[in-house]
Every structure is written in C-alpha cells, then in structure tokens.
XYZ file of C-alpha atoms in Angstrom:
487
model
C 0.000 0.000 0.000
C 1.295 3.488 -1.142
C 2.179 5.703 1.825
C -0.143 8.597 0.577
C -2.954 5.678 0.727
C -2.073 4.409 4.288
C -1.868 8.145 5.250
C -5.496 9.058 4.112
C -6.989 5.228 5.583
C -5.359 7.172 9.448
C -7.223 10.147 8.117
C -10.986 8.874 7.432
C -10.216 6.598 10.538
C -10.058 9.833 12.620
C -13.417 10.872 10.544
C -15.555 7.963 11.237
C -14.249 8.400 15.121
C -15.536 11.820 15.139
C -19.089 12.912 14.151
C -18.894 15.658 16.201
C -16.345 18.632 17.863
C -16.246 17.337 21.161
C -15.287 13.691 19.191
C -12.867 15.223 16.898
C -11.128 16.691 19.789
C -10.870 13.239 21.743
C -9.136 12.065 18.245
C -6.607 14.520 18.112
C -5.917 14.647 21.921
C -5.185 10.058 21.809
C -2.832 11.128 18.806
C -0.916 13.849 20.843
C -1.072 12.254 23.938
C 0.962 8.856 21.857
C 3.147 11.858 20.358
C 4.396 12.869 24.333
C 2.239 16.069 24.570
C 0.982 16.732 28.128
C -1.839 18.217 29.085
C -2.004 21.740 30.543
C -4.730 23.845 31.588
C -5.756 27.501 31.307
C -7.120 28.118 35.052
C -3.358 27.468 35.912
C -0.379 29.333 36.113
C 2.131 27.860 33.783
C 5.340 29.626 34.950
C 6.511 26.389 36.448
C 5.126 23.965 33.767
C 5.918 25.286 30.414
C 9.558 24.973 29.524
C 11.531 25.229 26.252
C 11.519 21.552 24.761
C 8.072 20.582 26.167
C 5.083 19.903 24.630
C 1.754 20.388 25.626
C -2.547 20.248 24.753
C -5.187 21.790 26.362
C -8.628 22.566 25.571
C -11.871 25.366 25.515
C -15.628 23.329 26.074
C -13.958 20.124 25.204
C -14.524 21.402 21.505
C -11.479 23.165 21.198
C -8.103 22.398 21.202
C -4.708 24.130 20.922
C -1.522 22.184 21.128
C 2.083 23.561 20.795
C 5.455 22.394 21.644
C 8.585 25.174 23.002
C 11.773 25.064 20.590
C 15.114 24.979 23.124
C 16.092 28.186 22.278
C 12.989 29.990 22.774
C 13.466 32.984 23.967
C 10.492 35.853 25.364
C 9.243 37.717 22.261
C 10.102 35.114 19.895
C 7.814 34.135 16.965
C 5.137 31.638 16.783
C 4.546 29.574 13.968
C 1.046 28.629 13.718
C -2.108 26.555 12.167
C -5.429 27.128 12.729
C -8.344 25.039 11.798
C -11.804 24.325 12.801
C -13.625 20.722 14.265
C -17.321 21.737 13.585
C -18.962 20.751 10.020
C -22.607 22.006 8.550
C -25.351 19.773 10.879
C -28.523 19.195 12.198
C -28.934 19.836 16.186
C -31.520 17.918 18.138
C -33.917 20.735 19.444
C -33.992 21.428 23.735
C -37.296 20.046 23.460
C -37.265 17.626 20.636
C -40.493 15.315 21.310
C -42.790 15.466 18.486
C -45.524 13.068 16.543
C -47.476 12.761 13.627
C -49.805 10.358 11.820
C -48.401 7.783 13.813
C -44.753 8.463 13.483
C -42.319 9.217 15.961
C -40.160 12.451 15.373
C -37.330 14.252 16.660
C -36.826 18.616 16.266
C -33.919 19.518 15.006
C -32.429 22.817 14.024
C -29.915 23.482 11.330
C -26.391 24.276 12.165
C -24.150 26.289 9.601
C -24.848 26.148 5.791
C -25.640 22.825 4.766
C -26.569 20.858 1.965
C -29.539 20.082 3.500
C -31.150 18.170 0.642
C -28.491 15.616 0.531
C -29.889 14.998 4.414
C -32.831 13.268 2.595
C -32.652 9.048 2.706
C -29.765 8.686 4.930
C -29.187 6.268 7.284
C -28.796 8.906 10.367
C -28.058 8.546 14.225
C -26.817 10.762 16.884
C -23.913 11.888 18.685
C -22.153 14.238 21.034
C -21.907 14.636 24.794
C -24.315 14.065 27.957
C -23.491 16.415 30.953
C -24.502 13.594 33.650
C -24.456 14.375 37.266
C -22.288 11.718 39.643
C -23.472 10.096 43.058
C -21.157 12.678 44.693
C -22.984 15.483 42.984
C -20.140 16.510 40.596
C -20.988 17.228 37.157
C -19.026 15.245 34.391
C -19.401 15.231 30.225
C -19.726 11.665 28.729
C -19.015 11.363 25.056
C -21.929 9.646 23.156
C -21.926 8.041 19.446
C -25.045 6.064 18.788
C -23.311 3.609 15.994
C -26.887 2.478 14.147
C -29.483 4.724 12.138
C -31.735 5.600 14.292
C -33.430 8.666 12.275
C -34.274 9.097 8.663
C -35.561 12.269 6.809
C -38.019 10.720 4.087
C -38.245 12.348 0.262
C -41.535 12.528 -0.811
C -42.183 10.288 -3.578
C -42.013 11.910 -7.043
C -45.582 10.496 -8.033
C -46.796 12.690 -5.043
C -44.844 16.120 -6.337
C -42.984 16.470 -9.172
C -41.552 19.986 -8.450
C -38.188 21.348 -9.920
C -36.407 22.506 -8.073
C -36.862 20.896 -4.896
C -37.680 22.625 -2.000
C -38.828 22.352 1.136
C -39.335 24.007 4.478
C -36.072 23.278 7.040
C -38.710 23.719 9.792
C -41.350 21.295 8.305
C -40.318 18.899 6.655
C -36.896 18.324 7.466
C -38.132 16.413 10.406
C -36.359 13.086 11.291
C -39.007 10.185 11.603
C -37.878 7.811 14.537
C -40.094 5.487 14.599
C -44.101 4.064 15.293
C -46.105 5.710 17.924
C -47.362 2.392 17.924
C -44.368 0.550 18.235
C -43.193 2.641 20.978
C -46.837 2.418 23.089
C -46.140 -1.479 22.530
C -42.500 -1.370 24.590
C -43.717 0.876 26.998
C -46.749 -1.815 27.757
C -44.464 -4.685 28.169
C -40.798 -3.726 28.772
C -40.085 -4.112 32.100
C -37.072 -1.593 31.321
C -39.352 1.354 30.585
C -41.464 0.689 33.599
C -38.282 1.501 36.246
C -37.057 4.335 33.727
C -40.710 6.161 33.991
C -40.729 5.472 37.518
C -37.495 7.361 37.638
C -39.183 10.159 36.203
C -42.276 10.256 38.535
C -39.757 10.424 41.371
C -37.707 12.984 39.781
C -40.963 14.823 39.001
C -41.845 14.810 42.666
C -38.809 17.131 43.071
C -39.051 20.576 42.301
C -37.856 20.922 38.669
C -36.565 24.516 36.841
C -37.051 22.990 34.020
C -39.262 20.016 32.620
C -37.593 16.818 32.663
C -35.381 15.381 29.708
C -38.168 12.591 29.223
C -40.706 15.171 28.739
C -38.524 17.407 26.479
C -37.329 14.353 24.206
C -38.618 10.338 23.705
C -38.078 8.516 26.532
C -36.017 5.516 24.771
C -34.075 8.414 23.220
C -33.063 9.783 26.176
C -32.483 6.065 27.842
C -30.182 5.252 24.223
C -28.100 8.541 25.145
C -27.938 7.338 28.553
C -26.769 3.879 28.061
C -24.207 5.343 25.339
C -23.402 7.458 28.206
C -22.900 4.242 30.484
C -24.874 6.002 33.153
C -28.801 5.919 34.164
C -31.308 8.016 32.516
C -32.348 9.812 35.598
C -28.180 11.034 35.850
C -28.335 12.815 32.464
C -28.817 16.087 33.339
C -29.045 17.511 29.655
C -27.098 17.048 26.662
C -25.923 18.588 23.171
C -26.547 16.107 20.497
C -26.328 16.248 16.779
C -26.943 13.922 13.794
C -24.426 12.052 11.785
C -25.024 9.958 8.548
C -23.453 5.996 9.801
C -22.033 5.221 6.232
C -18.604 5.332 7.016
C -16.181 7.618 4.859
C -13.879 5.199 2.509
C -11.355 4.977 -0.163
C -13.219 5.076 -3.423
C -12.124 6.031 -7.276
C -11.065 3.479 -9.860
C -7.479 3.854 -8.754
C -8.396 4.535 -4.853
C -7.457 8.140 -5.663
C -10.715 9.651 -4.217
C -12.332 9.866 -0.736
C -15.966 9.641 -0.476
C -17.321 10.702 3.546
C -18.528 13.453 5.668
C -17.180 16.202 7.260
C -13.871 16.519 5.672
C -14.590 20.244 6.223
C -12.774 20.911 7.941
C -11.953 17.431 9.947
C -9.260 17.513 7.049
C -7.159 19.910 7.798
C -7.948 19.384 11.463
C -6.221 16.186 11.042
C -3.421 17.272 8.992
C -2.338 20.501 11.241
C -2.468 17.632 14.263
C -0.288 15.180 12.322
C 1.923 18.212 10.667
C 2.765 19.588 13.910
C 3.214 15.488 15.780
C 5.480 14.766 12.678
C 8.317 17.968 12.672
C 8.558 16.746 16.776
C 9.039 13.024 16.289
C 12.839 13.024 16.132
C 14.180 13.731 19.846
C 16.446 16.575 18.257
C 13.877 18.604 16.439
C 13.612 21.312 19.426
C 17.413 21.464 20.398
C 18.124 24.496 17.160
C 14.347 25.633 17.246
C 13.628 29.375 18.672
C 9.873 29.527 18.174
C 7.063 27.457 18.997
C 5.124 25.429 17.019
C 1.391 25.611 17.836
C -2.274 23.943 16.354
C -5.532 25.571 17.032
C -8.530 23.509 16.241
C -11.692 25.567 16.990
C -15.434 24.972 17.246
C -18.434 27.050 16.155
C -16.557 28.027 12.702
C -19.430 27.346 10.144
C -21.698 29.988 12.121
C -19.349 32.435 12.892
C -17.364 32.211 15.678
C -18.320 33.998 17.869
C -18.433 31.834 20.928
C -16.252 31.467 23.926
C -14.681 28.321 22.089
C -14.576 29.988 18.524
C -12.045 32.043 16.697
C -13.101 35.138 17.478
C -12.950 34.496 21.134
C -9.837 35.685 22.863
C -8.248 31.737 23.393
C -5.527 32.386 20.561
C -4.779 36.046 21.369
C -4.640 34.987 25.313
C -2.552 31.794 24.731
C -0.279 33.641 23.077
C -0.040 36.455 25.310
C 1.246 33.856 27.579
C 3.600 31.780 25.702
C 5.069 35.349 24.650
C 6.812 35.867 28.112
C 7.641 32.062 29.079
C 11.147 32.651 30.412
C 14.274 31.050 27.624
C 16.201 27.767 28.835
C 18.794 30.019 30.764
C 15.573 32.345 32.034
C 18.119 35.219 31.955
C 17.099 38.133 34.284
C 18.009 40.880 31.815
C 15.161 39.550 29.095
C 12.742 41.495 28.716
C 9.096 41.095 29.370
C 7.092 44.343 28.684
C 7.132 44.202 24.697
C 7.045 40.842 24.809
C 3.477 39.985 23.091
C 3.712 42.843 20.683
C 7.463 41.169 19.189
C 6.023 37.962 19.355
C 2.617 38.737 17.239
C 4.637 41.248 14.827
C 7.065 38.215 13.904
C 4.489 35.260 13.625
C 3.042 33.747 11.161
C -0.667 32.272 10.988
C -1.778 29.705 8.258
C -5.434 29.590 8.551
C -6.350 25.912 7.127
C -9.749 25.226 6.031
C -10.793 22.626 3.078
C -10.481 24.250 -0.440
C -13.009 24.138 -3.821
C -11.852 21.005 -6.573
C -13.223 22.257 -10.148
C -16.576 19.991 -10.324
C -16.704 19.056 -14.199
C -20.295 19.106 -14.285
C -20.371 22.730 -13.288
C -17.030 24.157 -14.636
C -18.553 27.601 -15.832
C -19.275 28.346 -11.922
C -15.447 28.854 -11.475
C -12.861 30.956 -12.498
C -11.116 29.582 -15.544
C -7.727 30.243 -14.924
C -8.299 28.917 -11.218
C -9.586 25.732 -10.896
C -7.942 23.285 -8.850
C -7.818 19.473 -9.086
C -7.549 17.140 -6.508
C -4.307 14.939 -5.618
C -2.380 18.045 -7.182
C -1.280 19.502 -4.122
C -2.985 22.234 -1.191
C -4.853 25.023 -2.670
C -3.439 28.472 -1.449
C -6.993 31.153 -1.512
C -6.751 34.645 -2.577
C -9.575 37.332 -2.698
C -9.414 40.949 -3.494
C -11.950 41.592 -0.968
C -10.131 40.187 2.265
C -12.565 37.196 2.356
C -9.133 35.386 2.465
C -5.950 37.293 4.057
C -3.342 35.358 1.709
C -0.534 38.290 0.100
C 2.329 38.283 -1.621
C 4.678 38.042 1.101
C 3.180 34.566 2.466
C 3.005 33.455 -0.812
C 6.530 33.902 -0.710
C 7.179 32.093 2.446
C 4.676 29.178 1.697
C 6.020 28.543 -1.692
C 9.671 28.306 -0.309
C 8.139 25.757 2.469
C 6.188 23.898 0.050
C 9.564 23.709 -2.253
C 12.181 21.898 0.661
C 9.634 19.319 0.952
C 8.664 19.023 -2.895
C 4.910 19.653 -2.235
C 2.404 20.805 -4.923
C 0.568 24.267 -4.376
C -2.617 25.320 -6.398
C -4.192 28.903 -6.837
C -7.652 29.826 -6.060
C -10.119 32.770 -6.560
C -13.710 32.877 -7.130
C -14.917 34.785 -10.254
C -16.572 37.955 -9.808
C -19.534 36.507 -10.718
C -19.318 33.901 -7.384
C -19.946 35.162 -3.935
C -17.064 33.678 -1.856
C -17.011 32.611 1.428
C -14.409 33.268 4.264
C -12.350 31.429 7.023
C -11.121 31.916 10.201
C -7.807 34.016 9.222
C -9.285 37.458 8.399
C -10.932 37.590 12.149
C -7.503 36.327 13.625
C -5.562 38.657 11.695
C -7.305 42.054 12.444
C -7.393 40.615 16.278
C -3.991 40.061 15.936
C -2.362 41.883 13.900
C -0.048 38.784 12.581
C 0.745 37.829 8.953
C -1.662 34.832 7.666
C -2.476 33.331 4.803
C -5.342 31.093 3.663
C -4.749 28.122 2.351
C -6.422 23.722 1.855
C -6.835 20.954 0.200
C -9.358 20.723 -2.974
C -12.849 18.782 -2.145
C -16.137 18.427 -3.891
C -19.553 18.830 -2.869
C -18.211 21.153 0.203
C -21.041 21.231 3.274
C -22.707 18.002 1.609
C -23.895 14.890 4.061
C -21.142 13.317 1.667
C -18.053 15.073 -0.113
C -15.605 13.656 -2.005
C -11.359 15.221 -1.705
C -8.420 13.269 -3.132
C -6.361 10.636 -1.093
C -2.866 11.549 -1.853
C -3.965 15.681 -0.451
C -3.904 14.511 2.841
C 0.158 13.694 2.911
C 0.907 16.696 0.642
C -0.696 18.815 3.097
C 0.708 17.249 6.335
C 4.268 17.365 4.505
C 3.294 21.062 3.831
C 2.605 21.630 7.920
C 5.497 19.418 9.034
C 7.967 21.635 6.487
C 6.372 25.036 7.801
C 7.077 23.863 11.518
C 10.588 23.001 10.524
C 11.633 25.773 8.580
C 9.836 28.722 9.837
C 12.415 30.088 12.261
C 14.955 30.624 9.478
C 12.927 32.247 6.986
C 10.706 34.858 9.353
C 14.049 36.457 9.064
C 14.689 36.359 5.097
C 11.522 37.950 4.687
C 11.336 41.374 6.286
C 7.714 43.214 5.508
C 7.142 46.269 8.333
C-alpha cells in the first residue's frame, strides 16, 4: 500500500471516530497524547510547567483544542509559527425540546447548524452523537461522550408520483423532520418492557422534586433519552441535559477506480484538522527537532466556525490572542534576568506567522462555468493556497513567498484559487484572527467536492501533501521569518 494511501486510511479513521467537535477533539488529543504532549490547563499558572523543549494540549468546552510544543532556544518575544483550523462541520442539532408526533410516526426537532446541503440529508441512514453532561453520586458534574453507531433517524423524500416539483424545496422547519419510529411501536415497549417501567418510575420520582425545568423525558422520547444514557454508560435519571447532533453511519472510505478519491462526511474541515495535528506530531518526532528551534510550534482547532465564531470556544474568542499572550513571556532555557518582558506579546505577534487551514473548492466538471477559468484546482495536485481581493481570504504576496519556499524543501504541490466575480465567496477563520492580531496569515487547503454536503468527495494523496506542507512550515519557519522582512 502506497504511503499517501495508508496516510489518508489514518485520516478517514479519525473521521468515522468523530461525528462531532467534542469527538474530533478526543481524536486529536489520543494522537498527541501517543506523540508525548501533556496536558495543561488555562485556570493554571504555567510559569513552572511550560519549559523550552516541552510539549503540551489543552482545551476550551472540550470542543477546542490548541496544542504547541517550546523550541530549546525559545526565547520571550520570539515568533510563533502557527495553524489554525476548525472541528465543527454544517449539521442538524436535536432541538432542547425535541419530542414530536405525527400520523403515527415518531419524530425528533432539530435545528440546522451552519450552511448545509440540507437536501443531501434526505434518505440517509442517520443517528446521533455528542456529549451528555450527567451528574455523579457525589454530585459533581461530568461530560460523557456519546456516538449512537446504528441509524436511528431518517428524513423521508416525498415520492415523485406525489410532487414532481423542480427545483426541490422544502421548508427546514417542516419537513426536514427526522421520523424515529411508530407511535405504535413505541406504546407497545412501553406496555411490556419491564425496562421502561423503572425508567418512567425514575421520572415520577424525579418529578416529585421541584424541577426549573421540565424533565429530559418530557422534552425528548423517553427511549431516546435512555439510548443517550446507556451510550453514556450512566442511568437516565443522571443525564442532566445534553448537546446532540446527527451524523449519517455510512462510514467515509477509499473510493475512485485507482483509490485516488475519498468519499465521507465532514472533511470540512476534519481535514485539515487532522493534517495541522499530524503536521505539527510529525516535525517533533525526532528527539532533536527542538534542540536548534527558537519559536514554537502551535495547532488551534476551533469549534463554532461554520456559524461564525463567535463563541467562547470559537475564533473570534480571545483563546488564541490569550494563549499567546502567555507563551510570549515564558522565560528562555537560561531564564536570563536581563530579558525582557514588557514588549514581549507585541514582538512575538509582529514576527508570527498564521496559516489559517480550512478545506479548499476542486473544479466539479459538471459545473465548470461556476469557477474561475484560470483557477480551478484538481484534486491529488497539491494544497490550494486562496486569494480574494476583498479580504474574504488574508493570503498576500509576502506569504506566498514564504509558503512557496516551504512547500519547495519538501517538494509539495501548491494550487491557486479565486472565485470569479460573478461567485460570492465565502471566508475562514484568518481574516478575524488577523485584524485581532495583527499577525501575517495566509489562507490556504486541500481541494474537495460537494463542500457542506452529508457526503463530499477530496483526493487521497492531499492529505500527505498537506501534512508534509505543515510538518515543512514547523521546521523551517524560524529561518525564513528572518529572510523575509515586511514592516
């Protein structure tokens, strides 16, 4: 098996094990934690724990998570070199109170999340995931991950004999509602399942209790709320609420005539989650590659991208701008009393350099006039670098310059993209970073079809090219920050 091919089997393994942000961010924690990154906090002081040569994870609603590792000869006011990315993909949300029926059918509310597809929702073979906040005998209050691996929920198409309207269109409140299940079928468990008899005596006891709010079982189905709790290992009366969202079971897989394509879900932006995690694990594997290094080398993976970020957990919060505020004055190797401190964040920020990663437009043959003609990349011919004249990416000439000389020591192919000015064009997290900042970035990912589809196709040999790309950026940064001098 080609490397490139083994390489993109690690990638849609990390896909299938994360339908969700809080998932995604349990994938790329195992992988740093077997790379020797420890885990670090932000309610701490770090004075004592972050040293040059270490490496270390944390993370922001378990949705988020930043990584980094501290060259040797780090020094305060140094440069970071740094990815960002984002864990969240277009969805559907299950509803706070979710518990619905009609003409006979079970259903479940959901609301839309980011910019979906949402027709390709029809047919598929859903189920849910994503994390129960469940309350312990000792009254502490932990989050359990939960992936439901069978369908559960389908979204039905109307038959074409019944409406043969083109377009098709629908209502996202109406009739984009999941059917899971008989009424009938579910009156017949609750008659004879012993099960459901202690679970709704749970409930009359916890209704006893005052309640703020109406129970979970009244909210959502009962034997939804007892499947999230079993997921959950715990008992349905110890869920105290939970954040759930759907996720189509077919699992992404090699596909093409030649195994050149990907076919799955979410690869934006789990893809260039995964390849900014196994960029920056790769240029730290040998035990040597921090001993020369004078900058760090840091990951940001954040939630709530695809509707705007503007969380606590997102990219416009203040996590990157406050993580590195305080990486900027960690103390060098020799923690020298005469370095100075007070300038610190504004040297470090002025020298950095941000590559905002999120997936990238392949030319779809079928629909070739919607792009640009002299800018239409192809997949498995290397990571797409975005440029737009209205700041909707922040890519220049300067970190053109400095990409294409990274891309060049590690013999990786680089594409060009802009939308024609007939095309809206959408935007990533790097303009929001880089007027918050005030650091150089540039946009850049790999080519995929059918972007915010239930299923999108990207090319299997992208995946090394662009983790070759990361690993050479990590390694080389330090020396050419200083060959290219833009004030």
């Amino acid at each position: 098996m080609e490397t490139s091919t083994k390489t993109a089997h690690d990638f849609l393994s990390f896909v299938n094990d994360s339908p969700t942000p809080f998932h995604a961010v349990e994938s790329a924690k195992k992988r740093l934690v077997a790379a020797g990154f420890k885990e670090i906090k932000e309610r701490y002081d770090w004075t004592s724990t972050c040293k040059p040569g270490g490496k270390y994870w944390l993370t922001r609603n378990g949705s988020t998570i930043l990584a980094f590792a501290i060259g040797m000869k780090w020094k305060p006011g140094n440069p970071i070199a740094m990815i960002g990315a984002h864990t969240d993909s277009p969805t559907l949300r299950i509803k706070p109170i979710s518990k619905s029926q009609s003409e006979g059918y079970m259903q479940v509310g959901v609301e839309t999340y980011g910019g979906g597809l949402w027709h390709s929702w029809f047919d598929r073979d859903l189920s849910v995931a994503g994390r129960a906040m469940v309350k312990t005998d000792d009254g502490q209050f932990v989050q359990k991950l939960v992936k439901i691996d069978r369908p559960i929920l389908r979204i039905p198409n109307l038959a074409i004999h019944l409406d043969r309207q083109d377009p098709f269109t629908f209502s996202k409140e109406t009739q984009l509602l999941p059917i899971a299940g008989m009424v009938a079928e579910e009156l017949k468990r609750q008659g004879i399942d012993a099960e459901y008899k202690d679970e709704a005596r749970d409930v009359e006891d916890s209704q006893a209790r005052f309640m703020p709010l109406k129970s979970l079982t009244e909210r959502h189905h009962l034997y939804l709320v007892s499947l999230i709790a079993s997921h959950a290992g715990v008992r349905p009366e110890e869920v105290v609420d939970f954040e759930m969202i759907l996720y189509d079971t077919q699992k992404a897989c090699i596909g093409g005539l030649h195994n050149e394509l990907m076919f799955g879900q979410r690869f934006d932006n789990l893809g260039m989650s995964f390849c900014s995690t196994m960029g920056l694990i790769k240029s730290v594997e040998s035990p040597s590659s921090l001993e020369n290094e004078s900058s760090i080398r840091l990951i940001s993976l954040f939630d709530d991208e695809e509707v705007g970020s503007m969380t606590a957990q997102g990219a416009f919060s203040n996590l990157l701008p406050a993580i590195v505020r305080r990486l900027s004055v960690l103390p060098s190797a020799n923690n020298v009393e005469s370095e100075m401190f007070s300038t610190a964040y504004e040297q470090t920020v002025a020298t950095s350099f941000l590559i905002s990663a999120d997936m990238a437009h392949a030319v779809n043959p079928n629909f070739a006039g919607k792009y640009e003609a002299r800018h239409r990349p192809e997949m498995n011919k290397g990571t797409v670098i975005k440029i737009n004249a209205q700041a909707r990416y922040t890519t220049n000439a300067p970190g053109i310059a400095l990409i294409e000389e990274v891309a060049r020591r590690r013999s990786v192919p680089l594409q060009l993209f802009v939308v024609s000015n007939d095309s809206p064009c959408g935007s990533t997290i790097g303009p929001m970073l880089a007027a918050a900042m005030g650091t150089r970035t540039l946009d850049l990912g790999n080519p995929q079809l059918a972007m915010h589809s239930i299923r999108e196709t990207a090319g299997t040999h992208d995946v090394e090219h662009a983790i070759n790309l990361f690993d050479s950026f990590f390694e080389h940064f330090s020396e050419l920050e200083a060959k290219i001098m833009i004030d």
